[in-house]
Amino acid sequence: MCSHHKFFRGPTILALLIIILGVVVTSVVAIRAPKDQSGSDEWKGKGTTRNLQEIILGRCYDYVRATSPWIGEKNCAKIWEEFQKVFVYKNSCSVMKEDYQHLVDLTWHPIPCNKSVFWSKTNDLVHQYTKVSPNFVTLENTMLGYLVDGLTWCGKLTSPGINYQSCPSWTECEHNPVSSFWKIASESFAKVSCGVVRVMLNGSLTGGAITMNSLFRSVEVPHFNPHKISEVRVWVIDDIGGPDSESCDGQSVVELESELKERNFKYSCFDNYRPVRLLQCVQKPDHSECKVSSTST
């Protein structure tokens, strides 16, 4: 009887160890493997914008027919086809910026010199300014940026190939569809810009008006062409009633100045550039910072 128990104890223990090892390996693989794209709440960002195809096609025809007909004909159906091809039925963390190159080519049009305006943390203000100053153009005013401005999109491996529940935030994975798009779009805009270019920064930010990991510092500035751009003009704009955290002589702005001058760009900087300041005061005319003293004549 005793030898009978010994006979089965060895194989039983061995089998148990194999099962435990298998569970451990499976758990490790599960932890390291990419998230299941079929999950409904796997990402922290909001899901793909509903009616994405209709929105992009509508914006495409609006841009070439009403907003900027001077750019000539564009194949809107082909543009949508190339756009959706990049992310539909794809892992949302494996979309590279180069995947959008054909889309960039299809939407390309020249940018007149002296019109480009770049920005960081001033999205609303800079576009209020370009709306009333049509001589200036941001990336979002170009066809490529106009098509998807404010939209979200990502795919999943299961039907229907588009994730409407959630998409990766910019910090969840580097190569997500939205961040990869804006990186190559920013590169393209920087490369074609010429003459005097402007950049609007927020002087009320406590962490500095411009950071190293911003798209402007990390993507656009490295793609500026010193043979095409004659000057970079920086506008550091404080919020009305906000703190004056940084100005032209602030640390991050001075670092930007040094970087640009090292690359042989002419540089100038303006605190609270008056035309932009006046636009801010239109919305807050009674604020003390917007009061204009008058003298009787």
PDB file of C-alpha atoms in Angstrom:
ATOM      1  CA  MET A   1       0.000   0.000   0.000  1.00  0.00           C
ATOM      2  CA  CYS A   2       2.808   2.345   0.943  1.00  0.00           C
ATOM      3  CA  SER A   3       4.692   1.746  -2.335  1.00  0.00           C
ATOM      4  CA  HIS A   4       1.432   2.275  -4.257  1.00  0.00           C
ATOM      5  CA  HIS A   5       1.097   5.798  -2.859  1.00  0.00           C
ATOM      6  CA  LYS A   6       4.714   6.596  -3.673  1.00  0.00           C
ATOM      7  CA  PHE A   7       4.207   5.433  -7.244  1.00  0.00           C
ATOM      8  CA  PHE A   8       1.485   8.036  -7.906  1.00  0.00           C
ATOM      9  CA  ARG A   9       2.880  10.889  -5.771  1.00  0.00           C
ATOM     10  CA  GLY A  10       5.787  11.730  -8.170  1.00  0.00           C
ATOM     11  CA  PRO A  11       3.734  12.095 -11.397  1.00  0.00           C
ATOM     12  CA  THR A  12       0.947  13.890  -9.507  1.00  0.00           C
ATOM     13  CA  ILE A  13       3.291  16.522  -8.112  1.00  0.00           C
ATOM     14  CA  LEU A  14       4.961  16.908 -11.515  1.00  0.00           C
ATOM     15  CA  ALA A  15       1.607  17.426 -13.219  1.00  0.00           C
ATOM     16  CA  LEU A  16       0.625  19.987 -10.586  1.00  0.00           C
ATOM     17  CA  LEU A  17       3.881  21.908 -11.147  1.00  0.00           C
ATOM     18  CA  ILE A  18       3.299  21.917 -14.909  1.00  0.00           C
ATOM     19  CA  ILE A  19      -0.231  23.295 -14.412  1.00  0.00           C
ATOM     20  CA  ILE A  20       1.046  26.032 -12.050  1.00  0.00           C
ATOM     21  CA  LEU A  21       3.848  26.935 -14.459  1.00  0.00           C
ATOM     22  CA  GLY A  22       1.360  27.137 -17.310  1.00  0.00           C
ATOM     23  CA  VAL A  23      -0.886  29.499 -15.332  1.00  0.00           C
ATOM     24  CA  VAL A  24       2.075  31.749 -14.468  1.00  0.00           C
ATOM     25  CA  VAL A  25       3.290  31.899 -18.074  1.00  0.00           C
ATOM     26  CA  THR A  26      -0.240  32.615 -19.336  1.00  0.00           C
ATOM     27  CA  SER A  27      -0.624  35.426 -16.807  1.00  0.00           C
ATOM     28  CA  VAL A  28       2.690  37.011 -17.794  1.00  0.00           C
ATOM     29  CA  VAL A  29       1.815  36.830 -21.495  1.00  0.00           C
ATOM     30  CA  ALA A  30      -1.592  38.338 -20.798  1.00  0.00           C
ATOM     31  CA  ILE A  31      -0.031  41.224 -18.913  1.00  0.00           C
ATOM     32  CA  ARG A  32       2.512  41.948 -21.623  1.00  0.00           C
ATOM     33  CA  ALA A  33       0.233  41.389 -24.607  1.00  0.00           C
ATOM     34  CA  PRO A  34      -1.494  44.354 -26.285  1.00  0.00           C
ATOM     35  CA  LYS A  35      -4.986  45.102 -25.068  1.00  0.00           C
ATOM     36  CA  ASP A  36      -7.810  43.205 -26.741  1.00  0.00           C
ATOM     37  CA  GLN A  37      -9.117  45.601 -29.348  1.00  0.00           C
ATOM     38  CA  SER A  38     -12.644  44.254 -28.930  1.00  0.00           C
ATOM     39  CA  GLY A  39     -12.975  45.644 -25.397  1.00  0.00           C
ATOM     40  CA  SER A  40     -15.592  48.329 -24.880  1.00  0.00           C
ATOM     41  CA  ASP A  41     -13.828  50.370 -22.209  1.00  0.00           C
ATOM     42  CA  GLU A  42     -10.176  49.442 -22.654  1.00  0.00           C
ATOM     43  CA  TRP A  43      -8.871  52.953 -23.319  1.00  0.00           C
ATOM     44  CA  LYS A  44      -9.041  56.188 -21.356  1.00  0.00           C
ATOM     45  CA  GLY A  45      -9.867  58.437 -24.317  1.00  0.00           C
ATOM     46  CA  LYS A  46     -13.282  58.936 -25.882  1.00  0.00           C
ATOM     47  CA  GLY A  47     -14.259  56.684 -28.764  1.00  0.00           C
ATOM     48  CA  THR A  48     -14.371  57.364 -32.490  1.00  0.00           C
ATOM     49  CA  THR A  49     -16.587  60.293 -33.454  1.00  0.00           C
ATOM     50  CA  ARG A  50     -19.919  59.023 -34.744  1.00  0.00           C
ATOM     51  CA  ASN A  51     -20.651  59.558 -38.460  1.00  0.00           C
ATOM     52  CA  LEU A  52     -16.944  60.058 -39.036  1.00  0.00           C
ATOM     53  CA  GLN A  53     -17.134  59.273 -42.756  1.00  0.00           C
ATOM     54  CA  GLU A  54     -19.971  61.719 -43.374  1.00  0.00           C
ATOM     55  CA  ILE A  55     -18.194  64.460 -41.402  1.00  0.00           C
ATOM     56  CA  ILE A  56     -14.897  64.084 -43.249  1.00  0.00           C
ATOM     57  CA  LEU A  57     -16.515  63.885 -46.672  1.00  0.00           C
ATOM     58  CA  GLY A  58     -18.636  66.936 -45.856  1.00  0.00           C
ATOM     59  CA  ARG A  59     -15.610  68.902 -44.660  1.00  0.00           C
ATOM     60  CA  CYS A  60     -13.669  67.866 -47.747  1.00  0.00           C
ATOM     61  CA  TYR A  61     -16.302  69.175 -50.163  1.00  0.00           C
ATOM     62  CA  ASP A  62     -16.798  72.297 -48.044  1.00  0.00           C
ATOM     63  CA  TYR A  63     -13.070  73.037 -48.148  1.00  0.00           C
ATOM     64  CA  VAL A  64     -12.647  72.661 -51.913  1.00  0.00           C
ATOM     65  CA  ARG A  65     -15.987  74.246 -52.868  1.00  0.00           C
ATOM     66  CA  ALA A  66     -16.524  77.025 -50.307  1.00  0.00           C
ATOM     67  CA  THR A  67     -13.667  77.590 -47.857  1.00  0.00           C
ATOM     68  CA  SER A  68     -10.624  77.439 -50.138  1.00  0.00           C
ATOM     69  CA  PRO A  69     -11.602  76.756 -53.768  1.00  0.00           C
ATOM     70  CA  TRP A  70      -8.259  78.219 -54.886  1.00  0.00           C
ATOM     71  CA  ILE A  71      -6.505  74.930 -53.986  1.00  0.00           C
ATOM     72  CA  GLY A  72      -8.168  73.194 -56.934  1.00  0.00           C
ATOM     73  CA  GLU A  73      -9.935  69.860 -57.239  1.00  0.00           C
ATOM     74  CA  LYS A  74      -9.437  67.116 -54.663  1.00  0.00           C
ATOM     75  CA  ASN A  75     -10.787  63.560 -54.764  1.00  0.00           C
ATOM     76  CA  CYS A  76     -12.796  63.461 -51.541  1.00  0.00           C
ATOM     77  CA  ALA A  77     -13.832  59.809 -51.942  1.00  0.00           C
ATOM     78  CA  LYS A  78     -10.193  58.794 -52.370  1.00  0.00           C
ATOM     79  CA  ILE A  79      -9.172  60.939 -49.397  1.00  0.00           C
ATOM     80  CA  TRP A  80     -11.666  59.131 -47.147  1.00  0.00           C
ATOM     81  CA  GLU A  81     -10.562  55.761 -48.505  1.00  0.00           C
ATOM     82  CA  GLU A  82      -6.916  56.463 -47.708  1.00  0.00           C
ATOM     83  CA  PHE A  83      -7.780  57.867 -44.280  1.00  0.00           C
ATOM     84  CA  GLN A  84      -9.869  54.929 -43.090  1.00  0.00           C
ATOM     85  CA  LYS A  85      -7.391  52.453 -44.508  1.00  0.00           C
ATOM     86  CA  VAL A  86      -4.831  53.605 -41.945  1.00  0.00           C
ATOM     87  CA  PHE A  87      -6.768  52.605 -38.810  1.00  0.00           C
ATOM     88  CA  VAL A  88      -9.845  50.445 -39.567  1.00  0.00           C
ATOM     89  CA  TYR A  89      -9.343  46.858 -38.332  1.00  0.00           C
ATOM     90  CA  LYS A  90      -5.918  47.883 -36.981  1.00  0.00           C
ATOM     91  CA  ASN A  91      -4.370  47.679 -33.530  1.00  0.00           C
ATOM     92  CA  SER A  92      -4.769  51.165 -32.055  1.00  0.00           C
ATOM     93  CA  CYS A  93      -1.198  51.234 -30.795  1.00  0.00           C
ATOM     94  CA  SER A  94       0.501  50.276 -34.050  1.00  0.00           C
ATOM     95  CA  VAL A  95      -0.431  53.139 -36.379  1.00  0.00           C
ATOM     96  CA  MET A  96       2.718  54.929 -37.535  1.00  0.00           C
ATOM     97  CA  LYS A  97       2.854  58.504 -38.781  1.00  0.00           C
ATOM     98  CA  GLU A  98       4.243  57.256 -42.103  1.00  0.00           C
ATOM     99  CA  ASP A  99       0.977  55.370 -42.643  1.00  0.00           C
ATOM    100  CA  TYR A 100      -0.658  58.733 -43.371  1.00  0.00           C
ATOM    101  CA  GLN A 101       1.838  59.829 -46.032  1.00  0.00           C
ATOM    102  CA  HIS A 102      -0.457  59.079 -48.981  1.00  0.00           C
ATOM    103  CA  LEU A 103      -3.234  61.079 -47.279  1.00  0.00           C
ATOM    104  CA  VAL A 104      -0.807  63.981 -46.828  1.00  0.00           C
ATOM    105  CA  ASP A 105       0.017  63.824 -50.531  1.00  0.00           C
ATOM    106  CA  LEU A 106      -3.655  63.753 -51.560  1.00  0.00           C
ATOM    107  CA  THR A 107      -4.516  66.847 -49.512  1.00  0.00           C
ATOM    108  CA  TRP A 108      -1.357  68.862 -50.170  1.00  0.00           C
ATOM    109  CA  HIS A 109      -1.621  72.475 -51.254  1.00  0.00           C
ATOM    110  CA  PRO A 110       0.861  75.378 -51.011  1.00  0.00           C
ATOM    111  CA  ILE A 111       0.909  77.762 -48.055  1.00  0.00           C
ATOM    112  CA  PRO A 112       1.641  81.383 -49.056  1.00  0.00           C
ATOM    113  CA  CYS A 113       4.753  82.824 -47.408  1.00  0.00           C
ATOM    114  CA  ASN A 114       4.377  84.968 -44.266  1.00  0.00           C
ATOM    115  CA  LYS A 115       1.022  83.400 -43.355  1.00  0.00           C
ATOM    116  CA  SER A 116       1.889  80.411 -41.143  1.00  0.00           C
ATOM    117  CA  VAL A 117       0.976  80.624 -37.460  1.00  0.00           C
ATOM    118  CA  PHE A 118       2.036  77.906 -35.033  1.00  0.00           C
ATOM    119  CA  TRP A 119       0.741  77.567 -31.479  1.00  0.00           C
ATOM    120  CA  SER A 120       1.057  75.718 -28.192  1.00  0.00           C
ATOM    121  CA  LYS A 121      -1.628  75.714 -25.487  1.00  0.00           C
ATOM    122  CA  THR A 122      -3.493  78.572 -27.195  1.00  0.00           C
ATOM    123  CA  ASN A 123      -5.872  76.581 -29.399  1.00  0.00           C
ATOM    124  CA  ASP A 124      -9.030  78.637 -28.905  1.00  0.00           C
ATOM    125  CA  LEU A 125      -7.323  82.041 -28.978  1.00  0.00           C
ATOM    126  CA  VAL A 126      -5.149  81.427 -32.017  1.00  0.00           C
ATOM    127  CA  HIS A 127      -8.117  80.263 -34.069  1.00  0.00           C
ATOM    128  CA  GLN A 128     -10.227  83.205 -32.952  1.00  0.00           C
ATOM    129  CA  TYR A 129      -7.387  85.338 -34.242  1.00  0.00           C
ATOM    130  CA  THR A 130      -7.023  83.600 -37.613  1.00  0.00           C
ATOM    131  CA  LYS A 131     -10.797  83.745 -38.064  1.00  0.00           C
ATOM    132  CA  VAL A 132     -10.741  87.549 -37.942  1.00  0.00           C
ATOM    133  CA  SER A 133      -7.313  87.754 -39.613  1.00  0.00           C
ATOM    134  CA  PRO A 134      -7.617  85.644 -42.778  1.00  0.00           C
ATOM    135  CA  ASN A 135      -4.066  86.545 -43.790  1.00  0.00           C
ATOM    136  CA  PHE A 136      -2.859  84.025 -41.208  1.00  0.00           C
ATOM    137  CA  VAL A 137      -3.126  80.234 -41.407  1.00  0.00           C
ATOM    138  CA  THR A 138      -2.707  77.534 -38.765  1.00  0.00           C
ATOM    139  CA  LEU A 139      -2.323  73.813 -39.425  1.00  0.00           C
ATOM    140  CA  GLU A 140      -6.031  73.422 -38.644  1.00  0.00           C
ATOM    141  CA  ASN A 141      -6.826  75.928 -41.406  1.00  0.00           C
ATOM    142  CA  THR A 142      -5.082  73.771 -44.021  1.00  0.00           C
ATOM    143  CA  MET A 143      -7.095  71.084 -45.768  1.00  0.00           C
ATOM    144  CA  LEU A 144      -5.334  68.257 -43.933  1.00  0.00           C
ATOM    145  CA  GLY A 145      -5.954  69.744 -40.508  1.00  0.00           C
ATOM    146  CA  TYR A 146      -9.441  71.014 -41.334  1.00  0.00           C
ATOM    147  CA  LEU A 147     -10.661  67.518 -42.218  1.00  0.00           C
ATOM    148  CA  VAL A 148     -10.182  66.036 -38.733  1.00  0.00           C
ATOM    149  CA  ASP A 149      -9.886  69.003 -36.372  1.00  0.00           C
ATOM    150  CA  GLY A 150     -11.653  68.147 -33.102  1.00  0.00           C
ATOM    151  CA  LEU A 151     -12.396  64.558 -34.143  1.00  0.00           C
ATOM    152  CA  THR A 152     -11.340  61.238 -32.604  1.00  0.00           C
ATOM    153  CA  TRP A 153     -10.787  57.934 -34.378  1.00  0.00           C
ATOM    154  CA  CYS A 154      -9.286  54.488 -33.797  1.00  0.00           C
ATOM    155  CA  GLY A 155      -9.834  50.935 -34.929  1.00  0.00           C
ATOM    156  CA  LYS A 156     -10.212  47.486 -33.458  1.00  0.00           C
ATOM    157  CA  LEU A 157      -9.528  44.007 -34.776  1.00  0.00           C
ATOM    158  CA  THR A 158     -13.140  42.831 -34.630  1.00  0.00           C
ATOM    159  CA  SER A 159     -16.194  43.996 -36.606  1.00  0.00           C
ATOM    160  CA  PRO A 160     -16.975  46.756 -37.481  1.00  0.00           C
ATOM    161  CA  GLY A 161     -13.260  47.564 -37.345  1.00  0.00           C
ATOM    162  CA  ILE A 162     -13.853  50.953 -35.691  1.00  0.00           C
ATOM    163  CA  ASN A 163     -13.892  51.461 -31.924  1.00  0.00           C
ATOM    164  CA  TYR A 164     -16.752  53.768 -30.991  1.00  0.00           C
ATOM    165  CA  GLN A 165     -16.472  53.111 -27.245  1.00  0.00           C
ATOM    166  CA  SER A 166     -12.942  54.318 -26.461  1.00  0.00           C
ATOM    167  CA  CYS A 167      -9.634  55.243 -28.076  1.00  0.00           C
ATOM    168  CA  PRO A 168      -6.113  55.587 -26.646  1.00  0.00           C
ATOM    169  CA  SER A 169      -5.216  58.903 -25.099  1.00  0.00           C
ATOM    170  CA  TRP A 170      -1.945  60.497 -26.219  1.00  0.00           C
ATOM    171  CA  THR A 171      -0.187  59.110 -23.139  1.00  0.00           C
ATOM    172  CA  GLU A 172      -1.471  55.514 -23.324  1.00  0.00           C
ATOM    173  CA  CYS A 173       0.597  54.496 -26.337  1.00  0.00           C
ATOM    174  CA  GLU A 174       2.922  56.397 -28.629  1.00  0.00           C
ATOM    175  CA  HIS A 175       1.720  55.149 -32.001  1.00  0.00           C
ATOM    176  CA  ASN A 176      -2.014  55.720 -31.714  1.00  0.00           C
ATOM    177  CA  PRO A 177      -3.988  56.897 -34.776  1.00  0.00           C
ATOM    178  CA  VAL A 178      -4.644  60.474 -33.632  1.00  0.00           C
ATOM    179  CA  SER A 179      -1.183  61.371 -32.301  1.00  0.00           C
ATOM    180  CA  SER A 180       0.536  59.812 -35.324  1.00  0.00           C
ATOM    181  CA  PHE A 181      -1.696  61.848 -37.623  1.00  0.00           C
ATOM    182  CA  TRP A 182      -0.945  65.180 -35.929  1.00  0.00           C
ATOM    183  CA  LYS A 183       2.765  64.458 -35.875  1.00  0.00           C
ATOM    184  CA  ILE A 184       3.047  63.986 -39.634  1.00  0.00           C
ATOM    185  CA  ALA A 185       0.576  66.832 -40.265  1.00  0.00           C
ATOM    186  CA  SER A 186       2.730  69.115 -38.094  1.00  0.00           C
ATOM    187  CA  GLU A 187       5.864  68.025 -39.945  1.00  0.00           C
ATOM    188  CA  SER A 188       4.221  68.766 -43.290  1.00  0.00           C
ATOM    189  CA  PHE A 189       3.021  72.215 -42.198  1.00  0.00           C
ATOM    190  CA  ALA A 190       6.456  73.125 -40.832  1.00  0.00           C
ATOM    191  CA  LYS A 191       8.207  71.993 -44.005  1.00  0.00           C
ATOM    192  CA  VAL A 192       6.078  74.087 -46.370  1.00  0.00           C
ATOM    193  CA  SER A 193       6.032  77.254 -44.224  1.00  0.00           C
ATOM    194  CA  CYS A 194       8.128  80.124 -45.521  1.00  0.00           C
ATOM    195  CA  GLY A 195       8.928  83.789 -44.944  1.00  0.00           C
ATOM    196  CA  VAL A 196       8.029  85.156 -41.508  1.00  0.00           C
ATOM    197  CA  VAL A 197       6.307  82.571 -39.305  1.00  0.00           C
ATOM    198  CA  ARG A 198       4.573  83.278 -36.007  1.00  0.00           C
ATOM    199  CA  VAL A 199       3.974  81.178 -32.915  1.00  0.00           C
ATOM    200  CA  MET A 200       1.463  81.989 -30.185  1.00  0.00           C
ATOM    201  CA  LEU A 201       2.288  80.778 -26.660  1.00  0.00           C
ATOM    202  CA  ASN A 202       0.388  80.951 -23.373  1.00  0.00           C
ATOM    203  CA  GLY A 203       2.208  83.124 -20.836  1.00  0.00           C
ATOM    204  CA  SER A 204      -0.132  82.168 -17.975  1.00  0.00           C
ATOM    205  CA  LEU A 205       0.920  78.528 -17.741  1.00  0.00           C
ATOM    206  CA  THR A 206       2.724  77.633 -14.532  1.00  0.00           C
ATOM    207  CA  GLY A 207       4.818  74.930 -16.187  1.00  0.00           C
ATOM    208  CA  GLY A 208       6.313  77.252 -18.795  1.00  0.00           C
ATOM    209  CA  ALA A 209       4.996  78.768 -21.999  1.00  0.00           C
ATOM    210  CA  ILE A 210       6.577  76.081 -24.189  1.00  0.00           C
ATOM    211  CA  THR A 211       7.746  72.601 -23.177  1.00  0.00           C
ATOM    212  CA  MET A 212      10.261  70.284 -24.813  1.00  0.00           C
ATOM    213  CA  ASN A 213       7.630  67.608 -25.517  1.00  0.00           C
ATOM    214  CA  SER A 214       5.164  69.990 -27.187  1.00  0.00           C
ATOM    215  CA  LEU A 215       4.499  69.382 -30.870  1.00  0.00           C
ATOM    216  CA  PHE A 216       5.993  72.766 -31.652  1.00  0.00           C
ATOM    217  CA  ARG A 217       9.332  72.090 -29.944  1.00  0.00           C
ATOM    218  CA  SER A 218       9.596  68.359 -30.667  1.00  0.00           C
ATOM    219  CA  VAL A 219       8.142  68.137 -34.196  1.00  0.00           C
ATOM    220  CA  GLU A 220       7.644  71.484 -35.923  1.00  0.00           C
ATOM    221  CA  VAL A 221      10.811  73.403 -35.026  1.00  0.00           C
ATOM    222  CA  PRO A 222      13.095  70.526 -36.126  1.00  0.00           C
ATOM    223  CA  HIS A 223      11.394  70.616 -39.540  1.00  0.00           C
ATOM    224  CA  PHE A 224      11.708  74.376 -40.076  1.00  0.00           C
ATOM    225  CA  ASN A 225      13.813  75.111 -43.144  1.00  0.00           C
ATOM    226  CA  PRO A 226      16.279  77.982 -42.481  1.00  0.00           C
ATOM    227  CA  HIS A 227      16.566  78.512 -46.231  1.00  0.00           C
ATOM    228  CA  LYS A 228      12.807  79.158 -46.518  1.00  0.00           C
ATOM    229  CA  ILE A 229      11.941  80.835 -43.206  1.00  0.00           C
ATOM    230  CA  SER A 230      13.288  84.371 -42.801  1.00  0.00           C
ATOM    231  CA  GLU A 231      12.157  85.009 -39.216  1.00  0.00           C
ATOM    232  CA  VAL A 232      10.362  83.351 -36.293  1.00  0.00           C
ATOM    233  CA  ARG A 233       8.187  85.763 -34.308  1.00  0.00           C
ATOM    234  CA  VAL A 234       6.978  84.604 -30.904  1.00  0.00           C
ATOM    235  CA  TRP A 235       3.873  86.022 -29.247  1.00  0.00           C
ATOM    236  CA  VAL A 236       3.638  85.283 -25.513  1.00  0.00           C
ATOM    237  CA  ILE A 237       0.027  86.010 -24.532  1.00  0.00           C
ATOM    238  CA  ASP A 238      -1.287  86.069 -20.951  1.00  0.00           C
ATOM    239  CA  ASP A 239      -4.880  85.189 -20.157  1.00  0.00           C
ATOM    240  CA  ILE A 240      -7.051  88.202 -19.343  1.00  0.00           C
ATOM    241  CA  GLY A 241      -7.005  88.261 -15.553  1.00  0.00           C
ATOM    242  CA  GLY A 242      -4.615  85.336 -15.508  1.00  0.00           C
ATOM    243  CA  PRO A 243      -1.138  85.205 -13.997  1.00  0.00           C
ATOM    244  CA  ASP A 244       1.860  86.570 -15.859  1.00  0.00           C
ATOM    245  CA  SER A 245       3.781  83.338 -15.362  1.00  0.00           C
ATOM    246  CA  GLU A 246       6.194  83.782 -18.240  1.00  0.00           C
ATOM    247  CA  SER A 247       7.150  86.417 -20.769  1.00  0.00           C
ATOM    248  CA  CYS A 248       9.751  86.774 -23.504  1.00  0.00           C
ATOM    249  CA  ASP A 249      12.547  86.618 -20.935  1.00  0.00           C
ATOM    250  CA  GLY A 250      11.156  83.506 -19.229  1.00  0.00           C
ATOM    251  CA  GLN A 251      13.181  80.316 -19.075  1.00  0.00           C
ATOM    252  CA  SER A 252      11.298  78.176 -21.597  1.00  0.00           C
ATOM    253  CA  VAL A 253      10.990  81.048 -24.102  1.00  0.00           C
ATOM    254  CA  VAL A 254      14.691  81.877 -23.783  1.00  0.00           C
ATOM    255  CA  GLU A 255      15.502  78.192 -24.370  1.00  0.00           C
ATOM    256  CA  LEU A 256      13.382  78.308 -27.524  1.00  0.00           C
ATOM    257  CA  GLU A 257      15.189  81.465 -28.629  1.00  0.00           C
ATOM    258  CA  SER A 258      18.582  79.777 -28.180  1.00  0.00           C
ATOM    259  CA  GLU A 259      17.442  76.713 -30.110  1.00  0.00           C
ATOM    260  CA  LEU A 260      16.197  78.787 -33.034  1.00  0.00           C
ATOM    261  CA  LYS A 261      19.266  81.020 -33.146  1.00  0.00           C
ATOM    262  CA  GLU A 262      21.538  77.970 -33.106  1.00  0.00           C
ATOM    263  CA  ARG A 263      19.772  76.905 -36.291  1.00  0.00           C
ATOM    264  CA  ASN A 264      20.380  80.349 -37.809  1.00  0.00           C
ATOM    265  CA  PHE A 265      16.814  81.649 -37.616  1.00  0.00           C
ATOM    266  CA  LYS A 266      16.182  85.337 -37.075  1.00  0.00           C
ATOM    267  CA  TYR A 267      14.133  85.637 -33.873  1.00  0.00           C
ATOM    268  CA  SER A 268      11.876  88.214 -32.228  1.00  0.00           C
ATOM    269  CA  CYS A 269       9.448  88.034 -29.301  1.00  0.00           C
ATOM    270  CA  PHE A 270       6.466  90.136 -28.224  1.00  0.00           C
ATOM    271  CA  ASP A 271       4.693  90.067 -24.857  1.00  0.00           C
ATOM    272  CA  ASN A 272       0.894  90.373 -25.140  1.00  0.00           C
ATOM    273  CA  TYR A 273       1.003  91.273 -28.822  1.00  0.00           C
ATOM    274  CA  ARG A 274      -1.486  94.126 -29.091  1.00  0.00           C
ATOM    275  CA  PRO A 275      -3.761  92.863 -31.928  1.00  0.00           C
ATOM    276  CA  VAL A 276      -4.260  89.588 -30.053  1.00  0.00           C
ATOM    277  CA  ARG A 277      -4.757  91.429 -26.760  1.00  0.00           C
ATOM    278  CA  LEU A 278      -7.479  93.569 -28.315  1.00  0.00           C
ATOM    279  CA  LEU A 279      -9.232  90.422 -29.514  1.00  0.00           C
ATOM    280  CA  GLN A 280      -9.160  89.033 -25.961  1.00  0.00           C
ATOM    281  CA  CYS A 281     -10.674  92.264 -24.680  1.00  0.00           C
ATOM    282  CA  VAL A 282     -13.604  91.992 -27.086  1.00  0.00           C
ATOM    283  CA  GLN A 283     -14.815  89.111 -24.923  1.00  0.00           C
ATOM    284  CA  LYS A 284     -14.039  90.853 -21.624  1.00  0.00           C
ATOM    285  CA  PRO A 285     -14.407  94.582 -22.362  1.00  0.00           C
ATOM    286  CA  ASP A 286     -15.101  95.518 -18.728  1.00  0.00           C
ATOM    287  CA  HIS A 287     -12.024  93.845 -17.296  1.00  0.00           C
ATOM    288  CA  SER A 288      -9.510  96.217 -15.731  1.00  0.00           C
ATOM    289  CA  GLU A 289      -6.773  95.014 -18.085  1.00  0.00           C
ATOM    290  CA  CYS A 290      -8.925  96.098 -21.032  1.00  0.00           C
ATOM    291  CA  LYS A 291      -9.681  99.594 -19.812  1.00  0.00           C
ATOM    292  CA  VAL A 292      -8.331 102.321 -22.103  1.00  0.00           C
ATOM    293  CA  SER A 293      -7.797 105.665 -20.458  1.00  0.00           C
ATOM    294  CA  SER A 294      -9.259 108.587 -22.394  1.00  0.00           C
ATOM    295  CA  THR A 295      -8.376 112.257 -22.253  1.00  0.00           C
ATOM    296  CA  SER A 296     -10.667 115.093 -23.142  1.00  0.00           C
ATOM    297  CA  THR A 297      -9.656 117.377 -25.955  1.00  0.00           C
TER     298      THR A 297
END
